[in-house]
PDB file of C-alpha atoms in Angstrom:
ATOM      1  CA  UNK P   5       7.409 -20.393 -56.094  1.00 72.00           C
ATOM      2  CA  UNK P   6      10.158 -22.627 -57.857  1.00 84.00           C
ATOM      3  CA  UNK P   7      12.830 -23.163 -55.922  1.00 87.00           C
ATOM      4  CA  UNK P   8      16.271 -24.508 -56.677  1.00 92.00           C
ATOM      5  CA  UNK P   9      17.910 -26.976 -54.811  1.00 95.00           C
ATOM      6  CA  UNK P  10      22.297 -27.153 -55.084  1.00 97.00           C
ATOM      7  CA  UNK P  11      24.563 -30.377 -54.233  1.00 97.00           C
ATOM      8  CA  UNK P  12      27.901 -31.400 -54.945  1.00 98.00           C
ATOM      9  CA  UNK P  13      29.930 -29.378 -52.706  1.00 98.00           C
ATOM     10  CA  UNK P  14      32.545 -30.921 -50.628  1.00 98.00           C
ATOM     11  CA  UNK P  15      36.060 -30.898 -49.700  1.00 98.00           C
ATOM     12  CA  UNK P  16      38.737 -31.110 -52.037  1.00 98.00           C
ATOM     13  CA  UNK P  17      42.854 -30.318 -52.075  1.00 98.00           C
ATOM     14  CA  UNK P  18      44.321 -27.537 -54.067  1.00 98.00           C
ATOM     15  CA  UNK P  19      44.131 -28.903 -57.967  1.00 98.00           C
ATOM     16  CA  UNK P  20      41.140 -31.086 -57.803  1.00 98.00           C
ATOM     17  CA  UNK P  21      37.821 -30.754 -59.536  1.00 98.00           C
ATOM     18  CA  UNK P  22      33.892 -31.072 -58.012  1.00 98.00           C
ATOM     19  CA  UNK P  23      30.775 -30.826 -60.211  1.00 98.00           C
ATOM     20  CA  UNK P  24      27.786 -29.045 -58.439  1.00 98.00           C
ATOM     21  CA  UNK P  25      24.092 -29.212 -59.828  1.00 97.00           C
ATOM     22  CA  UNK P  26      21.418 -26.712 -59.255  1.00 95.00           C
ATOM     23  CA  UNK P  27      17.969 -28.546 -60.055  1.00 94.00           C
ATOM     24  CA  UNK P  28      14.709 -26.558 -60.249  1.00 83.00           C
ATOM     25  CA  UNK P  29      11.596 -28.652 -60.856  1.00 77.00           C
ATOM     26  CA  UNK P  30       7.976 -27.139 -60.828  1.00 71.00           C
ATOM     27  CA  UNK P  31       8.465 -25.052 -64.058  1.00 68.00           C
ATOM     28  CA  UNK P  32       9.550 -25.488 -67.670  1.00 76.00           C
ATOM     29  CA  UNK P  33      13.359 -25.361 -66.806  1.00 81.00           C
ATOM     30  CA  UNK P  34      13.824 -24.188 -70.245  1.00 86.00           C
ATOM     31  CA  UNK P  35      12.749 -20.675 -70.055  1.00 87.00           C
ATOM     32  CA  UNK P  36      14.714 -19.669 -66.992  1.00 90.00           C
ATOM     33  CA  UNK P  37      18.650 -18.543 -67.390  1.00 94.00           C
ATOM     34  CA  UNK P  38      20.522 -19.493 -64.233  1.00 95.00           C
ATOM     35  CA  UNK P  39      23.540 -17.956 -62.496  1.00 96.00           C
ATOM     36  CA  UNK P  40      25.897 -19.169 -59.569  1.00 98.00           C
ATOM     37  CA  UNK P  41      26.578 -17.364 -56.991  1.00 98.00           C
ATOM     38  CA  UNK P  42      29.489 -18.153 -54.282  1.00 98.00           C
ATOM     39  CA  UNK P  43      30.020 -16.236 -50.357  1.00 98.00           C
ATOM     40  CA  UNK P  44      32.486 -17.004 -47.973  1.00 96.00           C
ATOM     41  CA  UNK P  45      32.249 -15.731 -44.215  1.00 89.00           C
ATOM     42  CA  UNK P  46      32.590 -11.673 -44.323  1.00 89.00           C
ATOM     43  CA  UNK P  47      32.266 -11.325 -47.998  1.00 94.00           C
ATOM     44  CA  UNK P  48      29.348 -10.026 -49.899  1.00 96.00           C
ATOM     45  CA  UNK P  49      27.799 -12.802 -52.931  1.00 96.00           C
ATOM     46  CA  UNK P  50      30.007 -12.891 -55.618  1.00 97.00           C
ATOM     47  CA  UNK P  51      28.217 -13.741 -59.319  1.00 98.00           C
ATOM     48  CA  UNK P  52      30.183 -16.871 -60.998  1.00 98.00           C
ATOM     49  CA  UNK P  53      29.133 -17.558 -63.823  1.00 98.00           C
ATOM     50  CA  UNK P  54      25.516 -17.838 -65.692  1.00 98.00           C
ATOM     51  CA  UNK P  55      23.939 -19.462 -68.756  1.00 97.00           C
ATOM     52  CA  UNK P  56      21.253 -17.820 -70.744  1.00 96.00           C
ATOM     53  CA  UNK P  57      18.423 -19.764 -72.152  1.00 93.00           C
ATOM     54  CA  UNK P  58      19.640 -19.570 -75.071  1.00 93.00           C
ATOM     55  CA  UNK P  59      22.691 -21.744 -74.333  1.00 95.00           C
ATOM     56  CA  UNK P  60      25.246 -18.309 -73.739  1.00 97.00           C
ATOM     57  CA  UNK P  61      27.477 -18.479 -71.011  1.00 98.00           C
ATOM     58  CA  UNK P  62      29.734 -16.077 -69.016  1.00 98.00           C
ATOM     59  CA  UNK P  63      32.024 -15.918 -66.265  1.00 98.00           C
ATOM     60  CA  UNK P  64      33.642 -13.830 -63.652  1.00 98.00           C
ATOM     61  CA  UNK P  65      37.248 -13.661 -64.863  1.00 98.00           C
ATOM     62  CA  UNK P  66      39.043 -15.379 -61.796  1.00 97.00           C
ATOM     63  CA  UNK P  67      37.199 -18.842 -63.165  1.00 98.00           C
ATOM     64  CA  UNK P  68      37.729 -18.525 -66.765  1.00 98.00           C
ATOM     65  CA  UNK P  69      39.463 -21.682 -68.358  1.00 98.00           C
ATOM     66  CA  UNK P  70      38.580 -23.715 -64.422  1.00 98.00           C
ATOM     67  CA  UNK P  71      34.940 -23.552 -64.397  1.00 98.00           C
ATOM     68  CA  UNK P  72      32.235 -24.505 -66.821  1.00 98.00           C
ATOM     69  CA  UNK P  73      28.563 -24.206 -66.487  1.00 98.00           C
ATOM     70  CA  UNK P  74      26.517 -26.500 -68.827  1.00 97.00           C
ATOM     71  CA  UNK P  75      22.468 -26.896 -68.379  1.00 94.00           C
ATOM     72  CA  UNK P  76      20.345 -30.275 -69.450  1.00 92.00           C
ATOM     73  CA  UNK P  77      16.761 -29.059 -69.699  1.00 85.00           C
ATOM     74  CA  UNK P  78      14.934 -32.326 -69.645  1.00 88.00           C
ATOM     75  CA  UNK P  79      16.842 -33.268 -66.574  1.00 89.00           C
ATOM     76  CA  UNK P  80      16.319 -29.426 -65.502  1.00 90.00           C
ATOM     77  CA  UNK P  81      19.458 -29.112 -63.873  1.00 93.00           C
ATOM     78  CA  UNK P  82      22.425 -26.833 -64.424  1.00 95.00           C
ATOM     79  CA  UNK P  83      25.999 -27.784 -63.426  1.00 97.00           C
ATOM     80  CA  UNK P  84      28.869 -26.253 -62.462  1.00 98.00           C
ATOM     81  CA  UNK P  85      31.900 -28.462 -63.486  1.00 98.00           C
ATOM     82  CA  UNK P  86      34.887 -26.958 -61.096  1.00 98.00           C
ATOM     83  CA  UNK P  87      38.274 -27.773 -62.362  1.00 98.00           C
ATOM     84  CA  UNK P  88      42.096 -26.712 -60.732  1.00 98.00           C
ATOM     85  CA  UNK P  89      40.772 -25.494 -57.413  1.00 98.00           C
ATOM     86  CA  UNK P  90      42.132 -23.057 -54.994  1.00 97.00           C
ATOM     87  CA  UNK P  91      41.976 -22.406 -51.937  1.00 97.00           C
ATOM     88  CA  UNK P  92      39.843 -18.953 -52.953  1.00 96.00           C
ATOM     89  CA  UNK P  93      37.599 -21.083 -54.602  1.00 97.00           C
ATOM     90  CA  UNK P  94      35.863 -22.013 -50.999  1.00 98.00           C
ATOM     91  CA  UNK P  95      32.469 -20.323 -50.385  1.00 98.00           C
ATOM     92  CA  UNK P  96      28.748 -22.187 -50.086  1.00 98.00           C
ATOM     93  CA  UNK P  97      27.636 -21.890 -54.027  1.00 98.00           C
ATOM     94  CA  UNK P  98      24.249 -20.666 -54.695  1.00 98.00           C
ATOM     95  CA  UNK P  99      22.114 -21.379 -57.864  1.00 96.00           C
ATOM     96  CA  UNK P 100      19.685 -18.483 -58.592  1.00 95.00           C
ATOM     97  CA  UNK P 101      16.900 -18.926 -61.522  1.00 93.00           C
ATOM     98  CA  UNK P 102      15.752 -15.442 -63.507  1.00 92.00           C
ATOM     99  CA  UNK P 103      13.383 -13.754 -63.802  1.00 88.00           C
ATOM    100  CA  UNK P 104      11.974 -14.943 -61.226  1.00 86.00           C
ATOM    101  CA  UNK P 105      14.380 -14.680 -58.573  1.00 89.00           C
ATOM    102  CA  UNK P 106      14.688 -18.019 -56.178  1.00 88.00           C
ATOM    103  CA  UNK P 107      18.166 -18.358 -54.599  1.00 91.00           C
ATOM    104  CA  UNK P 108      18.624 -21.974 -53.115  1.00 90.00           C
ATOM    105  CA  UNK P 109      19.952 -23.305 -49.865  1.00 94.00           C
ATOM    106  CA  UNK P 110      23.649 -23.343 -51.120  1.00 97.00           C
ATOM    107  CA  UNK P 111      26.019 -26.107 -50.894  1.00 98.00           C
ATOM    108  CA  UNK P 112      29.683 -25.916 -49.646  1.00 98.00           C
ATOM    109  CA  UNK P 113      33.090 -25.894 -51.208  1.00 98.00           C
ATOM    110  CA  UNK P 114      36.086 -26.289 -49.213  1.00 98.00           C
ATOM    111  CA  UNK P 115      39.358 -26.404 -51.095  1.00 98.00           C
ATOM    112  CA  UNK P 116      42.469 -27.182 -48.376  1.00 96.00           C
ATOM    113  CA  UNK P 117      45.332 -29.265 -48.154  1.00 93.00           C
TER     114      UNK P 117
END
């Protein structure tokens, strides 16, 4: 099994910016596309954003123009740059690698004043 491992999270104020990665090593990164996921306490996983193997990206629409999610397969590790926070932004961010399925542990994001 290949799993995915997140960092990056941390606390930030409203406006400010974080970059997460989501490294998967044990495969040929290349042939996976790889999604973020984000859940805060009482809400079901929300899908992010996700970038197809091919280099095609898509988000959900409350992160258009704020987030952008960029891959390096020799490094074989996506990112998440985060720009113009809010406070809805906070959740523990989950990488998840298709087909095959592996979430990782998740890393948090607090955005507060």
């Amino acid at each position: 099994q290949v799993q995915p491992v997140e960092s990056g999270g941390g606390l930030v104020q409203p406006g400010g910016s974080l970059r997460l990665s989501c490294t998967a090593s044990g495969s040929i990164f290349s042939i996976y596309d790889v999604g973020w996921y984000r859940q805060s306490p009482g809400k079901q996983r929300e899908w992010v954003a996700i970038i197809f193997k091919n280099g095609r990206t898509q988000y959900v629409d409350s992160v258009k123009g704020r987030f952008a999610i960029s891959r390096d397969n020799a490094e074989n590790t996506v990112y998440l740059q985060m720009n113009s926070l809010k406070p809805e932004d906070t959740a523990v961010y989950y990488c998840k690698l298709f087909p095959i399925g592996s979430w990782g542990q998740g890393t948090q994001v607090t955005v507060s004043s």
